Short mmCIF file of C-alpha atoms and ligand atoms in Angstrom, two decimals:
data_model
loop_
_atom_site.label_atom_id
_atom_site.label_comp_id
_atom_site.label_asym_id
_atom_site.label_seq_id
_atom_site.Cartn_x
_atom_site.Cartn_y
_atom_site.Cartn_z
CA MET L 1 -13.33 -15.49 -12.16
CA ASP L 2 -15.51 -12.71 -10.74
CA SER L 3 -16.00 -9.38 -12.48
CA ILE L 4 -17.53 -6.06 -11.50
CA LEU L 5 -20.32 -4.34 -13.42
CA VAL L 6 -20.43 -0.55 -13.07
CA THR L 7 -23.09 1.67 -14.62
CA GLY L 8 -22.26 5.35 -15.02
CA ASN L 9 -24.28 7.54 -12.73
CA GLY L 10 -24.85 11.00 -11.36
CA PRO L 11 -23.88 12.65 -8.09
CA LEU L 12 -22.99 10.54 -5.05
CA SER L 13 -23.85 11.34 -1.47
CA GLY L 14 -23.37 9.78 1.95
CA GLN L 15 -20.51 8.33 3.96
CA ILE L 16 -17.83 5.71 3.31
CA PRO L 17 -15.91 4.15 6.21
CA ILE L 18 -12.17 3.86 5.52
CA ALA L 19 -10.38 0.71 6.68
CA GLY L 20 -7.02 0.26 8.38
CA ALA L 21 -4.05 0.53 6.02
CA LYS L 22 -3.09 -2.60 4.09
CA ASN L 23 0.51 -1.44 3.77
CA ALA L 24 0.78 -0.67 7.49
CA CYS L 25 -0.72 -4.02 8.45
CA LEU L 26 1.68 -5.86 6.13
CA THR L 27 4.67 -4.45 8.02
CA LEU L 28 3.07 -4.60 11.49
CA MET L 29 2.34 -8.33 11.14
CA PRO L 30 6.00 -9.40 10.63
CA ALA L 31 6.89 -7.28 13.68
CA THR L 32 5.39 -10.16 15.73
CA LEU L 33 8.50 -12.19 14.80
CA LEU L 34 10.61 -9.83 16.91
CA SER L 35 9.09 -10.95 20.21
CA GLU L 36 8.11 -14.14 22.05
CA GLU L 37 5.10 -12.33 23.49
CA PRO L 38 1.75 -11.79 21.69
CA LEU L 39 1.14 -8.86 19.35
CA THR L 40 -2.47 -7.90 18.62
CA LEU L 41 -3.55 -5.55 15.83
CA THR L 42 -6.95 -3.84 15.77
CA ASN L 43 -8.60 -2.02 12.84
CA ALA L 44 -7.04 -4.54 10.42
CA PRO L 45 -8.40 -4.54 6.84
CA ARG L 46 -10.09 -7.71 5.51
CA LEU L 47 -8.01 -8.39 2.40
CA SER L 48 -6.43 -11.29 0.56
CA ASP L 49 -2.94 -9.77 1.04
CA ILE L 50 -3.50 -10.03 4.81
CA LYS L 51 -4.40 -13.71 4.35
CA THR L 52 -1.18 -14.20 2.37
CA MET L 53 0.88 -12.63 5.19
CA THR L 54 -1.03 -14.81 7.70
CA ALA L 55 -0.10 -17.92 5.71
CA LEU L 56 3.56 -16.82 5.55
CA LEU L 57 3.80 -16.19 9.31
CA GLN L 58 2.07 -19.52 10.00
CA SER L 59 4.57 -21.28 7.72
CA LEU L 60 7.30 -19.94 10.02
CA GLY L 61 5.51 -21.42 13.05
CA ALA L 62 3.76 -18.27 14.31
CA GLU L 63 0.21 -18.52 15.65
CA VAL L 64 -2.06 -16.08 13.85
CA SER L 65 -5.81 -15.81 14.37
CA ALA L 66 -8.31 -13.45 12.81
CA LEU L 67 -10.93 -12.32 15.35
CA GLN L 68 -14.00 -10.10 15.11
CA ASP L 69 -14.58 -10.83 11.45
CA GLY L 70 -10.90 -10.23 10.66
CA GLN L 71 -10.67 -6.75 12.17
CA VAL L 72 -8.48 -8.02 14.99
CA ILE L 73 -5.38 -10.08 14.31
CA ALA L 74 -3.91 -11.89 17.30
CA MET L 75 -0.38 -13.20 16.79
CA SER L 76 2.21 -15.05 18.81
CA SER L 77 5.72 -16.06 17.79
CA HIS L 78 6.80 -17.79 21.00
CA SER L 79 7.87 -20.98 19.25
CA LEU L 80 8.88 -20.46 15.64
CA THR L 81 9.79 -23.53 13.63
CA SER L 82 11.30 -22.15 10.41
CA HIS L 83 13.29 -19.17 9.15
CA VAL L 84 12.55 -19.81 5.47
CA ALA L 85 10.10 -17.66 3.49
CA ASP L 86 9.20 -19.94 0.61
CA TYR L 87 8.96 -18.83 -3.03
CA ASP L 88 5.40 -20.15 -3.30
CA ILE L 89 4.20 -17.48 -0.87
CA VAL L 90 6.67 -14.67 -1.63
CA ARG L 91 5.89 -14.71 -5.37
CA LYS L 92 2.24 -13.88 -4.57
CA MET L 93 3.13 -10.74 -2.66
CA ARG L 94 6.31 -8.68 -2.56
CA ALA L 95 5.62 -7.50 1.01
CA SER L 96 6.52 -11.05 2.14
CA ASN L 97 10.12 -9.76 2.10
CA LEU L 98 9.31 -7.85 5.30
CA VAL L 99 10.02 -10.99 7.37
CA LEU L 100 13.73 -10.74 6.44
CA GLY L 101 14.76 -8.07 8.98
CA PRO L 102 12.75 -9.46 11.93
CA LEU L 103 13.89 -13.09 11.39
CA LEU L 104 17.51 -12.03 11.10
CA ALA L 105 17.28 -9.90 14.25
CA ARG L 106 15.65 -12.57 16.40
CA PHE L 107 17.38 -15.73 15.13
CA GLY L 108 20.57 -14.52 13.50
CA GLN L 109 19.47 -16.16 10.24
CA ALA L 110 16.82 -15.94 7.53
CA VAL L 111 16.27 -17.42 4.10
CA VAL L 112 13.85 -15.39 2.00
CA SER L 113 12.93 -15.95 -1.62
CA LEU L 114 13.41 -13.00 -3.98
CA PRO L 115 9.97 -11.81 -5.04
CA GLY L 116 10.72 -12.07 -8.75
CA GLY L 117 9.28 -9.97 -11.55
CA CYS L 118 6.26 -7.89 -10.74
CA ALA L 119 3.67 -6.38 -13.05
CA ILE L 120 4.72 -2.83 -12.18
CA GLY L 121 8.46 -3.11 -12.61
CA ALA L 122 11.57 -5.04 -11.58
CA ARG L 123 11.42 -4.16 -7.85
CA PRO L 124 14.80 -5.47 -6.64
CA MET L 125 15.90 -5.94 -3.00
CA ASP L 126 19.36 -4.32 -3.15
CA LEU L 127 18.47 -1.50 -0.74
CA HIS L 128 17.22 -3.99 1.88
CA VAL L 129 20.41 -6.03 1.51
CA GLU L 130 22.75 -3.01 1.75
CA GLY L 131 21.06 -1.79 4.92
CA LEU L 132 21.14 -5.17 6.66
CA GLU L 133 24.78 -5.69 5.59
CA ALA L 134 25.60 -2.34 7.20
CA LEU L 135 24.25 -3.85 10.45
CA GLY L 136 26.71 -6.73 10.06
CA ALA L 137 24.59 -9.31 8.23
CA GLU L 138 26.22 -11.59 5.66
CA ILE L 139 23.85 -12.08 2.75
CA GLU L 140 24.23 -14.15 -0.38
CA LEU L 141 21.92 -15.06 -3.22
CA LYS L 142 21.57 -18.81 -3.88
CA ASP L 143 18.89 -20.55 -5.97
CA GLY L 144 16.68 -17.46 -6.03
CA TYR L 145 16.79 -17.11 -2.25
CA LEU L 146 18.55 -14.52 -0.09
CA HIS L 147 20.49 -16.42 2.60
CA ALA L 148 21.16 -14.02 5.46
CA LYS L 149 23.04 -14.65 8.65
CA ALA L 150 24.46 -12.67 11.52
CA PRO L 151 26.25 -15.24 13.68
CA GLY L 152 27.47 -12.74 16.26
CA GLY L 153 24.19 -10.78 16.19
CA LEU L 154 23.46 -7.50 14.40
CA LYS L 155 25.36 -4.35 15.35
CA GLY L 156 24.11 -0.77 15.15
CA ALA L 157 25.61 1.41 12.39
CA VAL L 158 25.19 4.65 10.51
CA HIS L 159 23.69 3.91 7.08
CA GLU L 160 22.43 6.16 4.32
CA MET L 161 20.03 4.64 1.79
CA ARG L 162 20.56 5.52 -1.90
CA PHE L 163 16.80 5.88 -2.30
CA ALA L 164 14.11 6.23 0.36
CA SER L 165 12.57 2.78 -0.12
CA VAL L 166 9.54 2.07 2.06
CA GLY L 167 10.14 -1.66 2.47
CA ALA L 168 13.90 -1.32 3.03
CA THR L 169 13.29 1.31 5.74
CA GLU L 170 10.84 -1.06 7.46
CA ASN L 171 13.17 -4.06 7.29
CA ILE L 172 16.19 -2.09 8.54
CA VAL L 173 14.25 -0.40 11.39
CA MET L 174 12.81 -3.74 12.56
CA ALA L 175 16.21 -5.42 12.42
CA ALA L 176 17.90 -2.55 14.29
CA THR L 177 15.49 -2.77 17.26
CA LEU L 178 17.34 -5.87 18.51
CA ALA L 179 20.87 -4.93 17.29
CA LYS L 180 23.66 -4.08 19.71
CA GLY L 181 24.13 -0.31 19.94
CA THR L 182 22.70 2.57 17.97
CA THR L 183 21.62 2.65 14.33
CA VAL L 184 21.18 5.91 12.44
CA LEU L 185 19.26 5.42 9.20
CA LYS L 186 19.62 8.37 6.82
CA ASN L 187 17.46 9.10 3.78
CA ALA L 188 14.79 6.91 5.39
CA ALA L 189 11.29 6.80 3.89
CA ARG L 190 8.78 9.02 5.70
CA GLU L 191 5.47 7.31 4.86
CA PRO L 192 2.71 7.29 7.54
CA GLU L 193 2.88 3.47 7.54
CA ILE L 194 6.48 3.72 8.79
CA VAL L 195 5.39 6.09 11.56
CA ASP L 196 2.69 3.56 12.46
CA LEU L 197 5.23 0.72 12.55
CA VAL L 198 7.54 2.72 14.82
CA GLU L 199 4.66 3.58 17.17
CA CYS L 200 3.87 -0.13 17.48
CA LEU L 201 7.54 -1.10 17.97
CA ARG L 202 7.79 1.53 20.69
CA LYS L 203 4.81 -0.06 22.48
CA MET L 204 6.78 -3.32 22.26
CA GLY L 205 9.69 -1.67 24.07
CA ALA L 206 11.83 -0.47 21.14
CA GLN L 207 13.76 2.79 21.48
CA ILE L 208 13.31 4.77 18.28
CA SER L 209 13.16 8.45 17.38
CA GLY L 210 12.87 10.52 14.21
CA GLU L 211 10.13 8.52 12.44
CA GLY L 212 8.33 10.64 9.85
CA SER L 213 11.61 12.51 9.16
CA SER L 214 14.38 11.29 6.87
CA THR L 215 16.69 10.31 9.76
CA ILE L 216 15.55 7.55 12.10
CA GLU L 217 17.62 6.64 15.16
CA ILE L 218 17.22 3.24 16.79
CA GLN L 219 18.82 2.27 20.09
CA GLY L 220 18.95 -1.53 20.17
CA VAL L 221 17.40 -3.37 23.15
CA ASP L 222 17.84 -6.99 24.36
CA ARG L 223 14.24 -8.02 23.85
CA LEU L 224 10.84 -6.73 22.83
CA HIS L 225 7.58 -7.58 24.57
CA GLY L 226 3.91 -7.92 23.63
CA ALA L 227 1.59 -5.05 22.64
CA THR L 228 -1.78 -4.13 21.18
CA HIS L 229 -1.82 -1.61 18.34
CA GLN L 230 -4.49 0.03 16.19
CA VAL L 231 -3.61 0.10 12.48
CA VAL L 232 -3.53 3.62 10.96
CA THR L 233 -6.19 4.62 8.38
CA ASP L 234 -5.51 3.52 4.80
CA ARG L 235 -4.57 6.73 2.97
CA ILE L 236 -4.69 5.01 -0.42
CA GLU L 237 -8.20 3.66 0.12
CA LEU L 238 -9.07 7.14 1.42
CA GLY L 239 -7.67 8.87 -1.67
CA THR L 240 -9.38 6.36 -3.96
CA TYR L 241 -12.82 7.05 -2.49
CA MET L 242 -12.14 10.81 -2.43
CA LEU L 243 -12.06 10.48 -6.21
CA ALA L 244 -15.58 8.97 -6.40
CA PRO L 245 -17.45 12.27 -5.74
CA ALA L 246 -14.71 14.12 -7.67
CA ILE L 247 -15.60 12.00 -10.72
CA CYS L 248 -19.40 11.71 -10.29
CA GLY L 249 -20.12 15.01 -8.51
CA GLY L 250 -21.89 15.23 -5.16
CA GLU L 251 -20.64 15.19 -1.58
CA VAL L 252 -19.18 12.23 0.31
CA GLU L 253 -17.70 12.04 3.80
CA LEU L 254 -14.82 9.60 4.24
CA LEU L 255 -15.02 8.37 7.81
CA GLY L 256 -11.68 8.12 9.60
CA GLY L 257 -9.86 10.19 6.95
CA ARG L 258 -7.36 12.82 8.07
CA MET L 259 -5.85 15.60 5.96
CA ARG L 260 -2.27 14.91 7.16
CA LEU L 261 -2.45 11.51 5.39
CA VAL L 262 -3.33 12.94 1.96
CA GLU L 263 -2.10 16.54 1.96
CA SER L 264 -0.40 16.59 -1.46
CA PHE L 265 -3.22 14.59 -3.06
CA ALA L 266 -5.91 16.88 -1.58
CA ALA L 267 -3.98 19.92 -2.88
CA LYS L 268 -4.21 18.49 -6.42
CA LEU L 269 -7.95 17.88 -6.02
CA ASP L 270 -8.35 21.43 -4.80
CA ALA L 271 -6.47 22.73 -7.85
CA ALA L 272 -8.79 20.65 -10.05
CA GLY L 273 -11.84 22.33 -8.46
CA VAL L 274 -12.82 19.69 -5.91
CA SER L 275 -13.12 20.84 -2.31
CA VAL L 276 -11.78 18.77 0.59
CA ALA L 277 -12.57 19.73 4.19
CA GLU L 278 -11.71 18.06 7.48
CA THR L 279 -14.71 17.24 9.69
CA ASP L 280 -15.02 15.73 13.19
CA LYS L 281 -15.38 12.28 11.69
CA GLY L 282 -13.19 12.42 8.61
CA LEU L 283 -12.85 14.28 5.30
CA LYS L 284 -15.72 15.71 3.29
CA VAL L 285 -15.20 15.89 -0.49
CA THR L 286 -17.52 18.02 -2.61
CA ARG L 287 -17.72 18.63 -6.33
CA LYS L 288 -20.36 21.03 -7.51
CA ASN L 289 -21.59 21.29 -11.11
CA GLY L 290 -19.21 21.62 -14.05
CA ARG L 291 -16.11 19.73 -15.16
CA VAL L 292 -12.96 19.54 -13.10
CA SER L 293 -9.82 21.26 -14.41
CA SER L 294 -6.77 19.33 -15.50
CA VAL L 295 -3.74 19.29 -13.18
CA ASP L 296 -0.24 17.89 -13.62
CA VAL L 297 1.02 15.18 -11.28
CA VAL L 298 4.50 13.88 -10.41
CA THR L 299 4.65 10.81 -8.15
CA GLU L 300 7.20 11.01 -5.34
CA PRO L 301 7.95 9.42 -1.98
CA PHE L 302 5.80 10.75 0.90
CA PRO L 303 4.94 13.59 1.45
CA GLY L 304 4.76 13.90 -2.35
CA PHE L 305 1.92 12.60 -4.52
CA PRO L 306 1.65 8.81 -3.97
CA THR L 307 2.33 6.43 -6.84
CA ASP L 308 -0.48 4.26 -5.45
CA LEU L 309 -3.00 7.00 -6.39
CA GLN L 310 -1.63 7.75 -9.86
CA ALA L 311 -3.92 5.34 -11.76
CA GLN L 312 -7.03 6.59 -9.94
CA MET L 313 -6.06 10.24 -10.53
CA MET L 314 -5.65 9.44 -14.22
CA ALA L 315 -9.30 8.29 -14.31
CA LEU L 316 -10.33 11.76 -13.09
CA MET L 317 -8.05 13.53 -15.55
CA CYS L 318 -9.68 11.55 -18.41
CA ILE L 319 -12.82 13.71 -17.97
CA ALA L 320 -11.12 16.97 -16.92
CA GLU L 321 -11.12 20.14 -19.00
CA GLY L 322 -7.73 20.58 -20.69
CA THR L 323 -4.55 18.50 -20.82
CA SER L 324 -2.68 17.05 -17.87
CA VAL L 325 0.73 15.43 -17.64
CA LEU L 326 1.21 12.57 -15.17
CA GLU L 327 4.80 11.63 -14.49
CA GLU L 328 5.52 8.30 -12.74
CA ARG L 329 8.85 8.47 -10.91
CA ILE L 330 8.60 5.55 -8.45
CA PHE L 331 7.86 2.55 -10.66
CA GLU L 332 8.66 1.75 -14.25
CA ASN L 333 5.81 0.27 -16.28
CA ARG L 334 2.98 1.61 -14.13
CA PHE L 335 0.65 2.85 -16.86
CA MET L 336 -1.00 -0.46 -17.73
CA HIS L 337 -4.39 1.06 -16.95
CA ALA L 338 -3.88 3.64 -19.75
CA PRO L 339 -4.74 1.34 -22.73
CA GLU L 340 -7.82 0.12 -20.84
CA LEU L 341 -8.95 3.71 -20.21
CA VAL L 342 -8.39 4.42 -23.91
CA ARG L 343 -10.83 1.57 -24.68
CA MET L 344 -13.38 3.61 -22.73
CA GLY L 345 -12.81 6.64 -24.97
CA ALA L 346 -10.03 8.38 -23.02
CA ASN L 347 -7.37 10.35 -24.88
CA ILE L 348 -4.01 9.28 -23.40
CA GLU L 349 -0.50 9.15 -24.83
CA VAL L 350 2.24 7.37 -22.92
CA HIS L 351 5.96 8.01 -23.51
CA GLY L 352 8.24 6.25 -21.05
CA GLY L 353 7.34 7.40 -17.56
CA THR L 354 5.01 10.19 -18.71
CA ALA L 355 1.34 10.06 -19.66
CA THR L 356 -0.37 12.99 -21.34
CA VAL L 357 -4.12 12.98 -20.84
CA THR L 358 -6.43 15.26 -22.77
CA GLY L 359 -9.81 15.29 -21.09
CA VAL L 360 -12.96 14.25 -22.94
CA GLU L 361 -16.49 15.27 -22.01
CA ARG L 362 -17.69 11.74 -21.30
CA LEU L 363 -16.15 8.25 -21.20
CA LYS L 364 -18.04 5.29 -22.65
CA GLY L 365 -18.61 1.98 -20.86
CA ALA L 366 -16.62 -1.01 -22.16
CA PRO L 367 -15.36 -4.41 -21.06
CA VAL L 368 -11.92 -3.80 -19.52
CA MET L 369 -9.32 -5.86 -17.71
CA ALA L 370 -7.60 -5.09 -14.45
CA THR L 371 -3.83 -5.53 -14.54
CA ASP L 372 -2.88 -4.69 -10.97
CA LEU L 373 -4.45 -3.55 -7.73
CA ARG L 374 -4.57 0.22 -8.28
CA ALA L 375 -5.25 -0.12 -12.01
CA SER L 376 -8.34 -2.19 -11.29
CA VAL L 377 -9.88 0.40 -8.99
CA SER L 378 -9.08 3.18 -11.48
CA LEU L 379 -11.20 1.30 -14.05
CA ILE L 380 -14.09 1.13 -11.58
CA LEU L 381 -13.81 4.90 -10.98
CA ALA L 382 -13.73 5.49 -14.73
CA GLY L 383 -16.82 3.27 -15.08
CA LEU L 384 -18.66 5.51 -12.61
CA ALA L 385 -18.00 8.43 -14.94
CA ALA L 386 -18.84 6.59 -18.17
CA GLU L 387 -21.97 6.43 -20.24
CA GLY L 388 -23.43 2.91 -20.12
CA GLU L 389 -22.00 -0.25 -18.61
CA THR L 390 -18.40 -1.12 -17.80
CA VAL L 391 -17.38 -4.65 -16.86
CA VAL L 392 -14.05 -4.91 -15.06
CA SER L 393 -12.66 -8.45 -15.13
CA ARG L 394 -9.84 -10.08 -13.14
CA VAL L 395 -11.02 -8.42 -9.94
CA TYR L 396 -8.91 -10.71 -7.76
CA HIS L 397 -6.39 -7.84 -7.92
CA LEU L 398 -8.99 -5.65 -6.22
CA ASP L 399 -9.53 -8.13 -3.38
CA ARG L 400 -5.85 -7.72 -2.47
CA GLY L 401 -6.34 -4.11 -1.42
CA TYR L 402 -9.98 -3.00 -1.16
CA GLU L 403 -12.47 -4.54 1.26
CA HIS L 404 -16.20 -4.42 0.41
CA VAL L 405 -15.67 -2.13 -2.59
CA VAL L 406 -19.16 -2.83 -3.96
CA ARG L 407 -20.90 -2.26 -0.62
CA LYS L 408 -18.95 0.95 0.05
CA LEU L 409 -19.71 2.53 -3.34
CA GLU L 410 -23.33 1.31 -3.35
CA GLY L 411 -23.75 2.98 0.03
CA VAL L 412 -23.20 6.41 -1.56
CA GLY L 413 -25.50 5.73 -4.52
CA ALA L 414 -23.20 4.17 -7.14
CA LYS L 415 -24.61 1.52 -9.47
CA ILE L 416 -22.16 -1.33 -9.05
CA GLU L 417 -22.43 -5.09 -8.62
CA ARG L 418 -20.13 -8.07 -8.42
CA ILE L 419 -20.79 -10.82 -10.94
CA LYS L 420 -19.74 -14.28 -9.81
CA GLY L 421 -17.52 -16.10 -12.30
CA GLN L 422 -17.46 -19.81 -13.09
C1 UD1 F 501 5.62 0.11 -0.83
C2 UD1 F 501 4.13 -0.14 -0.89
C3 UD1 F 501 3.60 0.07 -2.29
C4 UD1 F 501 4.00 1.47 -2.81
C5 UD1 F 501 5.50 1.70 -2.65
C6 UD1 F 501 5.93 3.12 -3.01
C7 UD1 F 501 3.86 -1.83 0.83
C8 UD1 F 501 3.51 -3.23 1.16
N1 UD1 F 501 3.88 -1.51 -0.47
O1 UD1 F 501 6.22 -0.86 -1.67
O2 UD1 F 501 2.18 -0.05 -2.28
O3 UD1 F 501 3.66 1.58 -4.17
O4 UD1 F 501 5.89 1.45 -1.27
O5 UD1 F 501 5.22 4.03 -2.26
O6 UD1 F 501 4.08 -1.01 1.72
N2 UD1 F 501 13.70 -0.40 -5.02
C9 UD1 F 501 14.97 -0.76 -5.38
N3 UD1 F 501 15.68 -1.56 -4.53
C10 UD1 F 501 15.17 -2.00 -3.33
C11 UD1 F 501 13.87 -1.60 -2.98
C12 UD1 F 501 13.14 -0.79 -3.84
O7 UD1 F 501 15.47 -0.39 -6.44
O8 UD1 F 501 15.86 -2.72 -2.61
C13 UD1 F 501 12.91 0.46 -5.95
C14 UD1 F 501 11.67 -0.25 -6.44
O9 UD1 F 501 11.95 -1.06 -7.56
C15 UD1 F 501 10.75 0.89 -6.77
C16 UD1 F 501 11.14 1.96 -5.75
O10 UD1 F 501 12.42 1.58 -5.25
O11 UD1 F 501 11.01 1.37 -8.07
C17 UD1 F 501 10.16 2.09 -4.60
O12 UD1 F 501 10.10 0.89 -3.90
P1 UD1 F 501 9.78 0.80 -2.33
O13 UD1 F 501 9.67 2.16 -1.75
O14 UD1 F 501 10.74 -0.17 -1.73
O15 UD1 F 501 8.33 0.14 -2.38
P2 UD1 F 501 7.81 -1.13 -1.60
O16 UD1 F 501 8.24 -1.08 -0.18
O17 UD1 F 501 8.06 -2.34 -2.40
#
């Protein structure tokens, strides 16, 4: 298994290109199931999660090809052969559940494995099920699979979600595009990836309004057609690399970054003493001499502070002046990076969903283990700030969500290399 060797270093400078959003791409790809005509995505990230979604769509009979070194994904679902999302694929990646809404809408039936336990919490599917049932689907759980059918087709409805789940919003919106009549989804999630999905669905002929607000209205149509769509910038990759100069000092420009994608995160960096400015090409992040100040963080649905940046922000708070409190409100059990950071000399106490971090002057390099995608990158960031060498093992987690991490950080002067495993 490969690992990553990071050696602590001084200020960084240069530019880092930010890829298309993994989480947008993972919902845009299943949208191909809604139409017989081709859907092409540009600016796609080159990640193992995208390969997993490719394998899932191919298992349903869709044609999926990666062009231009994987940056373009050409898909066609004109002759699907299956409506079953198998456990063997779904267990690898929860986002596989995003085929449920599209399959149900186009074929009136879908069988999708429950994702099962996940390292960062239970992550059930009840909100997806409630929304699709409101549209007239009949869904039952048998042998670990959700069996969904809508013999007479889906029908538009007014539905209010109990919690603004990202995935449930995506599944319900996709399903409603082909339902009869109008659907009003209240307490919908507002994430930029949902706005991106709606923009793509609109290009395919869907009639949708209100995306980006908490009420989305969908007027069902008889069929959707083909389209080409550029995937929105990955705000989590953006935020992660914004933390590199924040941790090491220096000035780095994140190409393709936009402030509207990371407003609440940038405000926290600003409060910590790190400046973020929008340029023609992206976002410029600068940290001058001296330690950053500690800030408190509460994770919330967009536009609040993203849970997917909590682990990385904790790495910065480990070397901040003062004490910060990080409260995780989206997922249970999402502090698995904390004990690893402690092995590097961090001072962190975790009680339930709250971590209290008292900054130390310097972390110390150590062998550490990645436990999930965002945790693994937080350990790399911490390694950049540490004295000596840090070896992060189990980096297959990293390959799920960060393309060319070594090349991107090396490009701004970081000392980092990938060590091939046996
Ligand atoms: C998406 C993102 C993930 C991010 C998360 C929150 C993708 C592929 N993944 O995940 O990176 O961390 O949003 O921003 O886009 N829940 C239920 N019942 C449900 C659905 C969710 O209780 O039916 C709970 C979950 O257990 C979790 C919370 O709601 O505690 C948030 O989940 P959700 O917003 O659905 O996240 P995902 O779409 O899975």
